[in-house]
Amino acid sequence: VVPTSFAAGGTGVVKFRRTGESSRSEEDAISGEHEIQIEGVRTELEAVELEDGAAVPKEFANPTDDTFMVEDAVEAIGFGKFQWKLSVITGLAWMADAMEMMILSILAPQLHCEWRLPSWQVALLTSVVFVGMMSSSTLWGNISDQYGRKTGLKISVLWTLYYGILSGFAPVYSWILVLRGLVGFGIGGVPQSVTLYAEFLPMKARAKCILLIEVFWAIGTVFEVLLAVLVMPTLGWRWLLILSALPLLLFAVLCFWLPESARYDVLSGNQEKAIATLKRIATENGAPMPLGKLIISRQEDRGKMRDLFTPHFRWTTLLLWFIWFSNAFSYYGLVLLTTEFFQAGDVCISSRRKEVKAKCSLSCEYLTEEDYTDLLWTTLSEFPGVLVTLWIIDRIGRKKTMALSFFVFSFCSLLLFLCVGRNVLTVLLFIARAFISGGFQAAYVYTPEVYPTATRALGLGTCSGMARVGALITPFIAQVMLESSVYLTLVVYSGCCLLAAVASCFLPIETKGRGLQESSHREWGQEMVGRGSHSPGVTRSNSGSQE
C-alpha cells in the first residue's frame, strides 16, 4: 500500500494506492491511482512511502473501497479474542449435547435393573430421544432462519436444560420416557450453534475451528463417563441426570453474551445492529473496521424449505441428506457393534454364532468398572479422528475428506470378514470409528459453508434430521439383523458407506477456500468466490469519485 498526500486549503488528506488485486475498475488498475476531483481546488500529489513493516493507520483500514459486505469485515477483523470466547461457548453446547447422548448408554442398564424393565422398553428409552431430535431439527433450523440464530439457540438450550433436570425427578417409566423425548426435542436445536459460530469465522480459520469444536464432543462423553463413575455408586442415576445438565446451565448463562449473527442482521435488514456487532468484534480483537458503507443484501424470505430445492441447490441437498444419514447410521451402528463383537469373546467374528439361550428379558447386570473403562476407550478413538480430518480437510478439500472417511470405514468393515483375533478386531474398530467420526465433522464443516445465509440454519437442521433417521434405523441392523447374519450386517454398513463416498464425490460445490454465501441471488453472491473481482453488472457507490 502506497499512500499519497496532498494539502487542500490547509486540510491534510491521505489517500492510498493499492498493489496487487483490487476491486476497482480496469481504468483505475491501469492508472494505478484513484483520484478524487474537488471543484475549485488545485491539488498536487506527492508520494509518501511507509516504512517496511509499518502498519497502515487504523482509520485507513479499507480506504479504496467505498462499500463492504459482512464477509469483508469478518475477513478484515480476523481471528482474535472474540472468536476464542465464542469457541469455548459453542464448545460448551457441544459438550452438553454429547453428555445428554452418552447418558443413554449409562441410564439404560441402570433402569433395566432398578425398575425391572423388559428389554424393549429399555430400547425405547434410547429411540425416543432420537425421535425427539429427528422431529425438531428442521423446526429449530426454521426458527433460526426466521427469528435469528441466537434466539433459536437460546430457546433450544433452555428447553433442554428444563426437561433434562425435570427427568431426574421422574417417578415412573412413562414419565421418564416422555421427559427424555422432550430432551431429545431440545437437543435437535444444538447444531445451530455451529451456524452461529461459522458466520463469525474468517475463511482460513473456519474449517480448523469447527473441527476443534468437535473435540468438545469427545470431552463431553469422557466427562459423562467419569461423572457416572463418581455419582452412580453413591448418589444414583437421578443426581447423574441433574449434574449432567451443568454445562447446559453454564451455556444458558453465557448465552446472553452472544451477539446475533451480523450476516443474519444484514439479511433481515437490520444494518445498524450488524454494524454495532462488527464494531464490538473489532474492538475486542483490537483490529480495524473497514471504512465505507455496509452493503445490505437483498432481503429475502428466510427459512423456506423450497429454497433448498432450487435448481442450484437441489442435488446438493439430496446428496447431503444421504451423506448425513449414512454418517449417523454407520457411526451409531459401529458403537452398538463394538459391544456385540466384544461380548463374543476371542472367537473369530466371521464364524461367530449367537447361542440361543432361554434368557429372561428382565434379567439384568449393572455396569461394572470394566464396562466404564471400555466406554472410555471407544470414546477416545474420536480424538485421532478429528486430528486426521483437521490435517487433510484444507489440503484435499471437504468433498474428498468425506469420501476418504467413508471409504476407510467401508474397507475396515469388509476386513472383518476375515478371521481376525481380538487385538486386530480392536484396531479395526478403532480406525473405523476414528474415520467415521472424522467424516461426520467434515460434514459439519461443509454444510454451513455450502448454503447461503437465508437457508443456512434450515439446511443444517434438515441434514441433522436425516442423521437422526439413520440413528433410529441402525439398532435394527446392528442388533436384530446381527442375530441372523454377521456377513449381511457388515455388507449393509460397508455398502451404505461406499455409496456415501460416491455421493461425496458427486457434490456439485467444493467450499474449500470460499467465503460464506450471503444471498441465494446470483448478483449478491459474488462473495462466494471471494471479493477479488466484481462483475461489471454490479454498481458500486462512488462517494464523490468521478471517472
XYZ file of C-alpha atoms in Angstrom:
547
model
C 0.000 0.000 0.000
C 1.479 3.328 -1.058
C -0.195 6.382 0.488
C -0.105 9.749 -1.279
C -0.875 13.008 0.467
C -1.820 16.482 -0.619
C -2.749 19.737 1.041
C -6.042 21.379 0.074
C -6.818 24.683 1.721
C -4.832 23.809 4.791
C -6.577 20.439 5.281
C -4.404 17.328 5.085
C -5.903 14.423 3.179
C -4.345 10.994 2.836
C -5.273 8.559 0.097
C -3.935 5.101 -0.688
C -2.892 3.312 -3.810
C -3.049 -0.498 -3.508
C -0.720 -3.018 -5.018
C -1.899 -6.436 -6.186
C -5.548 -7.376 -6.602
C -8.145 -4.648 -6.279
C -11.879 -4.422 -6.672
C -11.676 -1.223 -8.736
C -12.377 -0.818 -12.408
C -9.875 -1.668 -15.152
C -9.178 2.031 -15.863
C -8.182 2.517 -12.220
C -5.985 -0.579 -12.349
C -4.136 0.792 -15.406
C -3.597 4.243 -13.937
C -2.637 2.796 -10.570
C -4.345 5.709 -8.807
C -7.907 6.638 -7.916
C -8.086 10.416 -7.944
C -10.710 12.442 -6.122
C -11.545 15.630 -8.016
C -12.745 18.551 -5.920
C -14.052 21.520 -7.884
C -12.217 24.813 -7.373
C -9.289 23.199 -5.567
C -5.967 22.533 -7.221
C -4.161 19.625 -5.810
C -0.622 18.374 -6.103
C 0.038 14.780 -5.248
C 3.212 13.634 -3.612
C 4.008 10.045 -2.726
C 4.699 9.214 0.899
C 6.302 5.782 1.390
C 5.541 3.817 4.541
C 8.493 2.230 6.299
C 8.922 -1.524 5.866
C 6.623 -3.381 8.212
C 4.805 -0.206 9.235
C 1.083 -0.728 9.773
C -1.482 1.263 7.864
C -3.215 3.654 10.310
C -6.445 2.149 11.658
C -8.591 4.921 10.216
C -7.476 3.836 6.740
C -8.189 0.116 7.098
C -10.084 -0.165 3.826
C -9.564 3.200 2.118
C -10.083 2.335 -1.566
C -13.407 0.532 -1.102
C -16.477 2.713 -0.660
C -18.640 -0.239 0.331
C -18.058 -3.520 2.108
C -20.011 -6.648 2.975
C -20.093 -8.641 6.210
C -17.698 -11.166 4.617
C -15.140 -8.341 4.063
C -15.493 -7.142 7.655
C -15.109 -10.651 9.124
C -12.008 -11.253 6.963
C -10.517 -7.809 7.808
C -11.105 -8.162 11.562
C -9.688 -11.703 11.515
C -9.456 -14.298 14.298
C -8.926 -12.955 17.798
C -10.129 -12.760 21.383
C -13.822 -12.641 20.407
C -13.563 -15.896 18.406
C -11.708 -17.630 21.254
C -14.555 -16.773 23.651
C -17.100 -17.902 21.051
C -15.195 -21.187 20.608
C -15.457 -22.001 24.322
C -19.171 -21.117 24.494
C -20.013 -23.106 21.343
C -17.879 -25.958 22.699
C -19.966 -25.968 25.891
C -23.119 -26.508 23.798
C -21.479 -29.493 22.080
C -20.202 -30.847 25.377
C -23.726 -30.666 26.846
C -25.155 -32.365 23.734
C -22.595 -35.202 23.990
C -23.310 -35.724 27.690
C -27.064 -35.963 27.101
C -26.394 -38.576 24.378
C -23.784 -40.527 26.358
C -26.045 -40.763 29.382
C -28.335 -43.095 27.383
C -25.782 -45.917 27.444
C -25.384 -45.478 31.231
C -29.035 -44.893 32.143
C -30.484 -47.836 30.162
C -28.879 -50.751 32.101
C -29.452 -48.937 35.419
C -33.213 -48.507 34.876
C -33.383 -52.006 33.394
C -32.295 -53.342 36.767
C -33.868 -50.811 39.126
C -37.353 -50.734 37.591
C -37.256 -54.303 36.200
C -37.982 -53.111 32.668
C -38.258 -55.554 29.740
C -35.564 -55.068 27.095
C -37.942 -53.497 24.529
C -38.775 -50.705 26.999
C -35.053 -50.097 27.575
C -34.518 -49.835 23.802
C -37.494 -47.465 23.528
C -35.854 -45.153 26.061
C -32.964 -44.631 23.614
C -35.154 -44.449 20.499
C -37.468 -41.781 21.939
C -34.544 -39.334 22.251
C -33.702 -39.795 18.559
C -37.391 -39.410 17.637
C -37.419 -36.079 19.518
C -34.238 -34.928 17.775
C -35.482 -36.002 14.344
C -38.837 -34.259 14.708
C -37.337 -30.964 15.911
C -34.177 -30.493 13.798
C -35.996 -28.818 10.889
C -38.130 -26.730 13.257
C -35.080 -25.300 15.073
C -33.443 -24.565 11.696
C -36.590 -22.715 10.626
C -36.719 -20.686 13.858
C -33.026 -19.771 13.467
C -33.552 -18.561 9.890
C -36.773 -16.688 10.696
C -36.027 -15.135 14.091
C -32.243 -15.273 14.417
C -29.520 -17.773 15.314
C -29.209 -16.573 18.903
C -32.983 -16.783 19.507
C -33.249 -20.360 18.207
C -30.181 -21.476 20.156
C -31.308 -19.839 23.420
C -34.794 -21.398 23.303
C -33.440 -24.895 22.478
C -30.831 -24.757 25.270
C -33.306 -23.525 27.916
C -35.799 -26.197 26.750
C -33.177 -28.984 27.055
C -31.980 -27.696 30.442
C -35.518 -27.568 31.896
C -36.588 -31.049 30.786
C -33.116 -32.511 31.474
C -33.312 -31.525 35.152
C -37.000 -32.470 35.341
C -36.264 -36.017 34.086
C -34.173 -36.536 37.239
C -37.427 -36.385 39.239
C -39.400 -38.836 37.057
C -41.387 -41.165 39.371
C -42.262 -43.888 36.845
C -41.162 -45.213 33.429
C -43.835 -43.394 31.399
C -42.718 -40.054 32.861
C -39.043 -40.557 32.066
C -39.949 -41.745 28.563
C -41.878 -38.523 27.828
C -39.299 -36.278 29.517
C -36.313 -37.824 27.679
C -38.264 -37.449 24.436
C -38.669 -33.726 25.215
C -34.921 -33.527 25.999
C -34.272 -35.023 22.545
C -36.587 -32.390 21.052
C -34.388 -29.675 22.595
C -31.079 -31.323 21.610
C -32.240 -31.088 17.976
C -31.505 -27.331 18.137
C -27.924 -27.575 19.453
C -26.340 -27.969 15.945
C -27.494 -24.396 15.263
C -24.579 -23.260 17.443
C -22.347 -24.299 14.514
C -24.337 -21.999 12.184
C -23.817 -19.029 14.510
C -20.162 -19.927 15.079
C -19.316 -20.385 11.380
C -20.792 -16.984 10.498
C -18.260 -15.203 12.730
C -15.169 -17.063 11.474
C -12.745 -15.791 8.807
C -12.341 -18.123 5.833
C -8.872 -19.503 6.669
C -9.795 -20.417 10.238
C -13.296 -21.793 9.598
C -12.593 -25.487 8.932
C -9.995 -25.826 11.709
C -12.207 -24.080 14.276
C -15.367 -26.080 13.536
C -13.329 -29.288 13.743
C -11.692 -28.280 17.021
C -15.141 -27.520 18.449
C -15.917 -31.208 17.817
C -13.175 -32.058 20.339
C -15.626 -30.758 22.954
C -17.989 -33.588 21.933
C -15.338 -36.167 22.822
C -14.525 -34.273 26.051
C -18.241 -34.291 26.925
C -18.542 -38.069 26.510
C -15.394 -38.695 28.573
C -16.628 -36.276 31.262
C -20.019 -38.056 31.400
C -18.370 -41.459 31.954
C -16.120 -40.040 34.699
C -19.124 -38.319 36.298
C -21.017 -41.636 36.227
C -18.107 -43.424 37.941
C -18.240 -40.882 40.800
C -22.001 -40.319 41.069
C -23.702 -43.644 40.270
C -22.373 -45.766 43.169
C -23.238 -43.130 45.797
C -25.947 -40.684 44.662
C -27.639 -42.727 41.903
C -28.942 -42.028 38.388
C -31.247 -39.145 39.365
C -28.331 -36.999 40.502
C -26.396 -38.014 37.380
C -29.229 -36.619 35.206
C -29.306 -33.355 37.182
C -25.497 -32.885 37.269
C -25.242 -33.718 33.550
C -27.234 -30.556 32.856
C -24.479 -28.333 34.372
C -22.780 -27.464 31.031
C -26.232 -26.508 29.671
C -26.806 -24.238 32.675
C -23.409 -22.598 32.141
C -24.139 -22.180 28.419
C -27.588 -20.697 29.169
C -25.960 -18.030 31.401
C -23.173 -17.225 28.903
C -25.660 -17.252 26.009
C -26.683 -13.689 26.845
C -23.123 -12.535 25.960
C -23.523 -13.992 22.465
C -24.271 -11.440 19.748
C -26.726 -12.147 16.952
C -25.081 -13.131 13.660
C -24.151 -9.986 11.692
C -24.882 -11.897 8.471
C -28.406 -12.627 9.692
C -28.942 -8.985 10.756
C -27.871 -7.712 7.332
C -30.128 -10.188 5.550
C -33.098 -9.220 7.745
C -32.467 -5.517 7.037
C -31.105 -4.605 10.491
C -27.993 -2.761 9.272
C -27.326 -0.717 12.433
C -27.305 -3.819 14.644
C -24.936 -5.597 12.234
C -22.505 -2.649 12.245
C -22.664 -2.458 16.068
C -21.848 -6.198 16.286
C -18.922 -5.881 13.860
C -17.551 -2.845 15.759
C -17.778 -4.801 19.012
C -15.792 -7.698 17.498
C -13.210 -5.293 16.023
C -12.780 -3.618 19.433
C -12.369 -6.967 21.250
C -9.865 -8.191 18.648
C -8.024 -4.861 18.537
C -8.444 -4.803 14.751
C -9.607 -2.007 12.428
C -13.118 -1.872 10.961
C -13.366 -1.464 7.181
C -14.308 2.068 6.137
C -17.248 2.804 3.892
C -20.876 1.761 3.801
C -22.087 -1.730 4.713
C -23.962 -3.253 1.775
C -27.334 -4.657 2.720
C -28.045 -7.872 0.847
C -31.388 -8.160 -0.876
C -33.971 -9.054 1.755
C -35.400 -12.487 1.092
C -37.885 -14.912 2.556
C -35.812 -16.792 5.091
C -36.062 -20.409 6.187
C -38.260 -21.635 3.333
C -37.971 -25.358 2.538
C -38.437 -24.719 -1.211
C -35.144 -22.743 -1.237
C -33.269 -25.987 -0.524
C -34.639 -27.389 -3.784
C -33.915 -24.551 -6.216
C -32.053 -25.780 -9.348
C -28.775 -24.513 -7.835
C -29.096 -26.479 -4.558
C -31.377 -29.438 -5.391
C -28.620 -32.025 -5.933
C -26.537 -30.665 -3.063
C -29.471 -31.025 -0.635
C -30.386 -34.580 -1.702
C -26.768 -35.796 -1.659
C -26.112 -34.143 1.730
C -29.214 -35.786 3.207
C -27.900 -39.196 2.182
C -24.369 -38.357 3.441
C -25.690 -37.269 6.866
C -27.984 -40.317 7.034
C -25.022 -42.617 6.265
C -22.812 -40.851 8.805
C -25.200 -41.352 11.737
C -26.313 -44.808 10.543
C -22.679 -46.015 10.448
C -21.396 -44.112 13.494
C -24.084 -45.273 15.948
C -24.138 -48.709 14.287
C -20.427 -49.140 14.974
C -20.905 -48.117 18.625
C -23.523 -50.889 19.014
C -21.493 -53.442 17.011
C -18.409 -52.835 19.171
C -20.260 -54.046 22.273
C -21.761 -57.008 20.397
C -18.397 -58.122 18.971
C -16.533 -57.749 22.260
C -19.181 -59.811 24.059
C -18.414 -62.630 21.596
C -15.022 -63.010 23.284
C -11.917 -64.150 21.410
C -13.720 -66.221 18.782
C -13.413 -65.487 15.078
C -16.009 -62.854 14.141
C -16.912 -64.365 10.766
C -17.649 -67.760 12.314
C -19.488 -66.224 15.252
C -22.831 -67.804 16.088
C -25.242 -66.477 18.648
C -26.144 -69.123 21.144
C -29.862 -69.328 21.724
C -30.427 -69.212 25.439
C -33.616 -69.218 27.420
C -32.835 -65.850 28.884
C -35.445 -63.822 30.713
C -35.728 -60.305 29.311
C -35.938 -58.993 32.889
C -32.504 -60.358 33.884
C -30.024 -57.544 34.248
C -26.460 -56.623 35.035
C -25.274 -53.323 36.499
C -22.392 -51.601 34.717
C -19.008 -52.581 36.180
C -15.791 -50.586 36.358
C -14.528 -52.613 33.369
C -17.585 -51.540 31.361
C -16.874 -47.886 32.102
C -13.243 -48.404 31.033
C -14.406 -49.889 27.705
C -16.737 -46.928 27.222
C -13.789 -44.575 27.744
C -11.553 -46.409 25.267
C -14.155 -46.420 22.494
C -14.745 -42.695 23.050
C -11.032 -41.848 22.887
C -10.844 -43.049 19.249
C -12.666 -39.852 18.237
C -9.667 -37.660 19.117
C -7.357 -39.104 16.403
C -10.349 -38.951 14.013
C -10.652 -35.200 14.498
C -6.866 -34.721 14.171
C -6.679 -36.661 10.880
C -9.627 -34.694 9.458
C -8.059 -31.447 10.666
C -4.845 -32.300 8.822
C -6.426 -33.237 5.478
C -9.561 -31.064 5.155
C -7.763 -27.927 3.914
C -5.300 -29.944 1.855
C -7.601 -32.134 -0.234
C -10.913 -30.306 0.267
C -14.195 -31.060 2.035
C -15.674 -33.434 -0.553
C -12.595 -35.677 -0.772
C -12.240 -35.719 3.033
C -15.792 -37.039 3.436
C -15.276 -39.569 0.605
C -11.998 -40.813 2.149
C -13.606 -41.192 5.604
C -16.469 -43.269 4.201
C -14.108 -45.386 2.101
C -11.785 -46.230 5.038
C -14.799 -47.159 7.213
C -16.157 -49.379 4.422
C -12.749 -51.038 3.940
C -12.365 -51.751 7.684
C -15.890 -53.260 7.752
C -15.009 -55.620 4.895
C -11.789 -56.699 6.660
C -13.971 -58.060 9.478
C -14.990 -60.823 7.019
C -11.513 -62.263 7.590
C -10.838 -64.381 10.621
C -9.240 -61.858 12.981
C -8.364 -62.104 16.665
C -9.436 -59.776 19.471
C -6.443 -57.408 19.095
C -6.829 -56.947 15.327
C -10.579 -56.527 15.840
C -9.946 -53.730 18.362
C -7.556 -51.944 15.944
C -10.023 -52.227 13.019
C -12.928 -50.923 15.107
C -10.733 -48.088 16.460
C -9.697 -46.999 12.920
C -13.257 -47.322 11.597
C -14.685 -45.177 14.415
C -11.908 -42.593 14.079
C -12.648 -42.107 10.375
C -16.449 -42.188 10.549
C -16.387 -39.588 13.348
C -13.937 -37.539 11.251
C -16.310 -37.784 8.286
C -19.144 -36.554 10.490
C -17.069 -33.488 11.458
C -16.231 -32.789 7.793
C -19.983 -32.756 7.048
C -20.431 -30.218 9.857
C -17.807 -28.009 8.172
C -19.183 -28.371 4.635
C -22.932 -27.933 5.254
C -22.922 -24.376 6.762
C -20.425 -23.323 4.055
C -22.460 -24.514 1.065
C -25.821 -22.866 1.885
C -26.481 -19.088 1.755
C -27.335 -17.154 4.943
C -31.101 -17.197 4.168
C -31.275 -21.019 4.347
C -28.091 -21.978 6.229
C -29.745 -22.909 9.529
C -32.602 -24.747 7.777
C -30.118 -26.646 5.572
C -28.130 -27.770 8.606
C -31.345 -28.572 10.503
C -32.776 -30.823 7.766
C -29.417 -32.619 7.384
C -29.321 -33.162 11.149
C -32.883 -34.536 10.966
C -31.835 -37.058 8.297
C -28.942 -38.111 10.543
C -31.457 -38.912 13.299
C -33.390 -41.146 10.867
C -30.158 -43.111 10.352
C -29.626 -43.316 14.119
C -33.183 -44.623 14.565
C -32.804 -47.401 11.978
C -29.305 -48.601 12.913
C -30.236 -50.602 16.096
C -32.389 -52.894 13.939
C -29.339 -53.673 11.770
C -26.596 -53.763 14.424
C -28.588 -55.796 16.907
C -31.572 -57.522 15.230
C -30.014 -58.400 11.829
C -26.765 -59.401 13.562
C -28.703 -62.207 15.244
C -29.320 -63.750 11.791
C -26.154 -62.929 9.841
C -22.890 -61.191 10.661
C -21.990 -61.110 6.954
C -25.206 -59.380 5.896
C -24.865 -56.810 8.682
C -21.304 -55.921 7.622
C -22.357 -55.755 3.941
C -25.157 -53.290 4.785
C -22.792 -50.908 6.629
C -19.974 -51.265 4.112
C -22.298 -50.829 1.118
C -24.001 -47.786 2.649
C -20.649 -46.067 3.223
C -19.378 -46.898 -0.280
C -22.488 -45.208 -1.721
C -21.935 -42.231 0.632
C -18.304 -41.961 -0.595
C -19.600 -41.782 -4.193
C -22.248 -39.231 -3.143
C -19.497 -37.057 -1.574
C -17.568 -37.042 -4.857
C -20.697 -36.047 -6.803
C -21.464 -32.979 -4.657
C -21.605 -30.066 -7.140
C -19.829 -27.458 -4.967
C -16.420 -27.603 -3.241
C -16.323 -24.980 -0.471
C -12.595 -25.074 0.330
C -11.151 -21.542 0.172
C -14.517 -19.831 -0.356
C -16.373 -17.266 1.692
C -19.837 -17.881 3.132
C -22.580 -17.022 0.652
C -24.740 -14.153 1.920
C -27.623 -14.481 -0.515
C -29.033 -17.031 -2.918
C -29.327 -14.372 -5.630
C -26.512 -14.596 -8.156
C -25.756 -10.873 -8.265
C -25.484 -10.700 -4.494
C -23.497 -13.927 -4.274
C -20.192 -12.529 -5.510
C -18.605 -13.150 -2.119
C -18.950 -16.893 -2.755
C -15.886 -16.702 -4.986
C -14.153 -14.011 -2.957
C -14.144 -10.244 -3.296
C -11.080 -10.053 -5.537
C -13.116 -9.304 -8.633
C -16.547 -7.868 -9.284
C -18.783 -8.414 -12.251
C -19.313 -5.381 -14.457
C -23.027 -5.503 -13.723
C -22.567 -4.691 -10.054
C -22.618 -0.958 -9.470
C -20.564 0.260 -6.573
C -21.285 3.582 -4.918
C -18.746 6.229 -5.858
C -18.993 8.549 -2.859
C -17.863 11.618 -4.779
C -15.401 9.918 -7.121
C -15.606 10.597 -10.839
C -14.192 8.670 -13.746
